[in-house]
CSV table of C-alpha atoms in Angstrom, one decimal:
chain,number,residue,atom,x,y,z
A,1,UNK,CA,5.2,-35.0,-44.8
A,2,UNK,CA,2.4,-33.9,-46.3
A,3,UNK,CA,2.6,-30.3,-45.6
A,4,UNK,CA,-0.7,-29.5,-43.8
A,5,UNK,CA,-0.4,-25.5,-43.9
A,6,UNK,CA,-2.3,-23.5,-46.2
A,7,UNK,CA,0.1,-22.0,-48.5
A,8,UNK,CA,-1.3,-18.7,-46.3
A,9,UNK,CA,-1.2,-19.8,-42.9
A,10,UNK,CA,2.5,-20.7,-44.2
A,11,UNK,CA,3.1,-17.3,-45.0
A,12,UNK,CA,1.2,-16.3,-41.5
A,13,UNK,CA,3.5,-18.4,-39.8
A,14,UNK,CA,7.1,-16.9,-41.6
A,15,UNK,CA,5.3,-13.6,-41.6
A,16,UNK,CA,4.9,-13.8,-37.4
A,17,UNK,CA,8.6,-15.1,-37.5
A,18,UNK,CA,10.8,-11.7,-39.6
A,19,UNK,CA,8.4,-9.3,-36.9
A,20,UNK,CA,9.9,-11.1,-34.0
A,21,UNK,CA,12.5,-10.8,-35.5
A,22,UNK,CA,12.5,-7.4,-36.3
A,23,UNK,CA,13.2,-6.0,-33.0
A,24,UNK,CA,16.0,-8.4,-32.5
A,25,UNK,CA,19.0,-10.2,-32.4
A,26,UNK,CA,17.2,-13.8,-31.5
A,27,UNK,CA,16.4,-16.1,-34.1
A,28,UNK,CA,12.6,-18.1,-34.3
A,29,UNK,CA,12.4,-21.0,-35.9
A,30,UNK,CA,8.9,-24.0,-36.2
A,31,UNK,CA,9.8,-27.3,-37.6
A,32,UNK,CA,6.6,-30.3,-38.5
A,33,UNK,CA,6.1,-33.1,-39.1
A,34,UNK,CA,3.6,-36.2,-38.7
A,35,UNK,CA,4.2,-38.0,-35.6
A,36,UNK,CA,7.0,-37.2,-33.0
A,37,UNK,CA,9.7,-40.5,-33.3
A,38,UNK,CA,10.1,-40.5,-29.4
A,39,UNK,CA,8.8,-40.7,-25.8
A,40,UNK,CA,9.3,-36.6,-25.5
A,41,UNK,CA,8.2,-34.4,-28.2
A,42,UNK,CA,10.2,-31.7,-25.5
A,43,UNK,CA,13.4,-34.7,-26.6
A,44,UNK,CA,12.4,-34.7,-30.4
A,45,UNK,CA,12.0,-30.4,-30.3
A,46,UNK,CA,16.0,-31.0,-28.9
A,47,UNK,CA,17.0,-33.1,-31.8
A,48,UNK,CA,15.5,-31.1,-34.4
A,49,UNK,CA,17.2,-27.7,-32.5
A,50,UNK,CA,20.4,-29.7,-33.5
A,51,UNK,CA,19.5,-31.5,-36.7
A,52,UNK,CA,18.9,-26.9,-37.9
A,53,UNK,CA,21.9,-26.2,-36.8
A,54,UNK,CA,20.3,-23.3,-34.1
A,55,UNK,CA,22.7,-23.7,-31.1
A,56,UNK,CA,25.0,-22.0,-33.9
A,57,UNK,CA,23.3,-18.3,-33.4
A,58,UNK,CA,26.1,-16.1,-32.3
A,59,UNK,CA,24.8,-15.0,-28.8
A,60,UNK,CA,22.6,-18.6,-28.3
A,61,UNK,CA,19.8,-17.2,-28.5
A,62,UNK,CA,17.9,-19.3,-31.3
A,63,UNK,CA,13.5,-20.9,-30.4
A,64,UNK,CA,12.5,-23.5,-32.2
A,65,UNK,CA,8.5,-24.7,-31.9
A,66,UNK,CA,8.7,-28.0,-32.3
A,67,UNK,CA,4.4,-29.4,-33.8
A,68,UNK,CA,3.7,-32.6,-34.7
A,69,UNK,CA,0.6,-32.6,-36.6
A,70,UNK,CA,-0.5,-35.7,-36.5
A,71,UNK,CA,-0.4,-36.7,-33.0
A,72,UNK,CA,-0.7,-33.4,-32.1
A,73,UNK,CA,2.0,-33.5,-29.3
A,74,UNK,CA,4.4,-29.7,-29.4
A,75,UNK,CA,7.1,-28.0,-26.8
A,76,UNK,CA,8.9,-24.9,-27.5
A,77,UNK,CA,12.7,-24.8,-26.9
A,78,UNK,CA,15.4,-22.3,-26.8
A,79,UNK,CA,19.1,-22.1,-26.3
A,80,UNK,CA,21.2,-21.6,-23.9
A,81,UNK,CA,21.7,-17.7,-24.3
A,82,UNK,CA,17.9,-17.1,-24.3
A,83,UNK,CA,16.9,-20.3,-21.1
A,84,UNK,CA,19.7,-18.2,-19.4
A,85,UNK,CA,17.3,-14.8,-18.9
A,86,UNK,CA,13.9,-16.7,-18.5
A,87,UNK,CA,12.5,-18.3,-16.0
A,88,UNK,CA,10.8,-21.6,-17.0
A,89,UNK,CA,7.6,-20.4,-15.5
A,90,UNK,CA,7.7,-17.8,-18.9
A,91,UNK,CA,8.0,-21.0,-21.1
A,92,UNK,CA,5.3,-23.1,-19.5
A,93,UNK,CA,3.1,-20.2,-20.2
A,94,UNK,CA,4.3,-19.2,-23.8
A,95,UNK,CA,3.2,-23.8,-24.4
A,96,UNK,CA,0.1,-22.9,-22.5
A,97,UNK,CA,-0.3,-20.4,-24.4
A,98,UNK,CA,0.0,-21.8,-27.2
A,99,UNK,CA,-2.1,-25.1,-26.7
A,100,UNK,CA,-5.0,-22.9,-25.6
A,101,UNK,CA,-5.7,-22.0,-29.7
A,102,UNK,CA,-4.9,-25.9,-30.5
A,103,UNK,CA,-7.1,-27.3,-28.0
A,104,UNK,CA,-9.2,-24.8,-30.1
A,105,UNK,CA,-8.4,-26.0,-32.6
A,106,UNK,CA,-6.5,-22.8,-34.3
A,107,UNK,CA,-3.3,-24.1,-34.6
A,108,UNK,CA,-1.8,-21.6,-36.4
A,109,UNK,CA,-2.9,-18.5,-34.2
A,110,UNK,CA,-2.0,-20.5,-31.1
A,111,UNK,CA,2.2,-20.4,-32.7
A,112,UNK,CA,1.6,-16.6,-33.6
A,113,UNK,CA,1.6,-16.2,-30.7
A,114,UNK,CA,3.1,-18.4,-29.3
A,115,UNK,CA,5.9,-16.7,-31.5
A,116,UNK,CA,5.6,-13.0,-30.4
A,117,UNK,CA,5.6,-14.1,-27.0
A,118,UNK,CA,8.8,-14.9,-27.4
A,119,UNK,CA,9.2,-12.1,-29.6
A,120,UNK,CA,8.7,-10.1,-26.1
A,121,UNK,CA,10.9,-11.5,-24.6
A,122,UNK,CA,13.8,-12.0,-27.4
A,123,UNK,CA,13.1,-8.4,-27.8
A,124,UNK,CA,13.7,-7.5,-24.4
A,125,UNK,CA,17.0,-9.8,-23.4
A,126,UNK,CA,18.5,-9.4,-26.9
A,127,UNK,CA,17.1,-6.4,-29.1
A,128,UNK,CA,18.3,-5.7,-32.3
A,129,UNK,CA,21.7,-4.1,-33.0
A,130,UNK,CA,21.6,-3.1,-36.0
A,131,UNK,CA,25.3,-2.8,-37.2
A,132,UNK,CA,25.9,-5.5,-35.7
A,133,UNK,CA,22.6,-8.1,-36.1
A,134,UNK,CA,22.3,-10.9,-39.3
A,135,UNK,CA,19.7,-13.1,-40.1
A,136,UNK,CA,21.5,-16.3,-39.3
A,137,UNK,CA,18.8,-19.0,-39.6
A,138,UNK,CA,15.6,-19.2,-42.2
A,139,UNK,CA,12.7,-18.0,-41.2
A,140,UNK,CA,11.3,-20.6,-43.3
A,141,UNK,CA,9.1,-24.0,-42.0
A,142,UNK,CA,10.5,-26.7,-41.4
A,143,UNK,CA,8.5,-30.2,-42.5
A,144,UNK,CA,10.0,-33.9,-40.7
A,145,UNK,CA,10.7,-36.7,-42.5
A,146,UNK,CA,7.4,-38.2,-43.9
A,147,UNK,CA,5.4,-41.0,-42.1
A,148,UNK,CA,6.9,-44.9,-41.6
A,149,UNK,CA,5.3,-47.2,-43.7
A,150,UNK,CA,2.7,-48.9,-41.6
A,151,UNK,CA,2.9,-53.1,-40.8
């Protein structure tokens, strides 16, 4: 995929992830790709979650923000640890906060807001412990494959 973000936008998202992770043992990733290859973006987010080995964090507290850029499909998904302490309503509220910004073309701001909201929940439920915590997952944005050729 061609990266739709400017270097500044990408740096802002990585900074938002790092800021959110300073107060928690939780892990946050953002994955972008051109189009969603599954009918439901949540299904694709679960696939990407597994491909990125996000289920291998010690406390199972990883969260993935998934966006199919060209088709404007979005999902946010958490692992078993965070799902055991937040409600389904939290995920809906977070998704709507992100989509509210997406609807007005502010994709980076939407993701930053979602990251901040997730970071607050992770902090509340999985606080940072300087003696045991380590950054278990890469903070950089991951990207999906390029679009398949049109036939």
